[in-house]
C-alpha angles and dihedrals in degrees: 000000000000129000138189123196126206130174115236126219089263121085116257094007129120135188113216119193110202126194121196115195116254092239093056092047091049090051088053090052090053091048091052091048093054090047094051103029093102091065097058118096110189125172112256094026134081111252109280094009101093113117117248093250091055092048090050092048093047098044101022129269091265091066093101100034100094095048091042089052090052089050094059108019100076094050091045092049093050090048091051092049092050095043093051093041093235121170099211118198102174140051112269122254102222128206121177111215100175129019121158137129112264093021135089115272109236124187137160126225119196111199140168118236134208109281125237116249123219108206121219124186112335103152120074094019109175118226136158118260112257119207137151122202126199113246129201087250090058091054093046089049091055091047088052090056090050090050091051091049091052097039119124125222120239122197115233117211106158105058143038126261117296132188110280093030124121108232122196105216145171115216141173125187128216129191121184086000093299130106111245131215115270092014098107133078139153127212092008115169110220123185106216110230095023090107091220093132132063111297110275096020099097093043090059093051088061109100096027117129130219111287091010117138124209142169111234119200119209140159120225114234116259089239094051111143093236106073090199090063103030110123094359128132115239140184122218120198104214134188124185116217103170142003124211133177131202116241110202119213118245116261104241142111091286089057090051090051092049097049103032146020091263128101099210137043089233091060091047091052091050091051091050089050093051093048093047092047089053089052091046092049091050090049092049091048092051093047091047090053091048091050093051093047091048090051091049091050090054088062099048127094115217138142108216114209116238092235091057090055092046092053092047091052091048090052089051091052090050089054090050090047091052092049091048090052089062087060092048093253132127122217090245091056092048092050090050091051090050093045092236137125124227089251090054089053093048091053090047092055097041096091089049090049092051091050091050092050093047091051092049094047092046092052091048090052092048091048088054095043094048095037091235116176142157118249122234088246092055091048091049092051093048091046091052090050091049092047091051092051091051096041092246100121091127097037103112092183091057094043092053097039107129094203090057091046092050090049091053092043091057093044093050091047090053091049090051091048091053091049088049091053093048093046090052095044125102104236113191 
């Protein structure tokens, strides 16, 4: 395999001409023939038994070219990228210039490469001090959550539904006189005042008594996810079966003993304060790092290739798709609910992708400029921690995997670079 690299007129773009020897391409054709021979049905031969020359004569000699190209092209391209030390950041645009049995295979790959970064000021960056302190209201808010979590439900028999109650209801919705999909449920527990239903629905349940039936009139919001119902008037036939009310436990020492390892409410409050302050400190640290990196990125000069942005956006969408799958949703369903196309979403995430790329490139340039690197000891410690988290403490193959070590090496170097920037920043 031979390759020749030329820069194109566009910034950060190269044209790589790759030549695969005729013998190797012919071998690929034979390999493809043996893989696909069973599918050919030619008169005079049992199915799958026709010689390659007969198949080529019957279907045309080009019959195996595309699959043979696919057999050798990826390996040849990767070899050319490695040999020429190219840092490719986009999918290749392929053009075949010569493909014929008995001749060298020649094709051209046009690819975008990682751009060079010109660093501006990155030491002594001025940013405002970020800190979050725990207030008494924060502690009371957390105690309120704990009360809610430990509340007991009391059945109400002697009065109608009030705000704050949990009403067990049957309901069925009708629009234009017809029942609509997803508008029916039995034994549904609805917390009045939670605003989980269509605006106006919960307010009209207030005052209903047990076993009472009522028609509730509502109007779906204009931005409702179902286009068939958005902005429409609807009637819900509702029946109340039961009314319950939360009874919150009293905030005292007994409460602290019941919900924690502490003997007094004072100790519980102090523990809540310490935990929240740790969270606040972590948040402040993260936001400080983000502020410094953002300031550094404002001082760099770099021309980001379009392909690099496209791939970053696609990776973001893959992450979103994975998170949606945990909720039992597909990306197509989510987009339909949001009234967006995939292209809309890509445009929406493009600025975020550019910021992420700028941050990454800036850190890489600072790592290079400051000769920042992770030590073998640091990598070993991080690898042991990672192995423990994944239950691979005794997996020698994992512990010696070079790809894993390189991944950790890069990650640790980035962490050190961020620490370096914060340590050298002027925080006021």
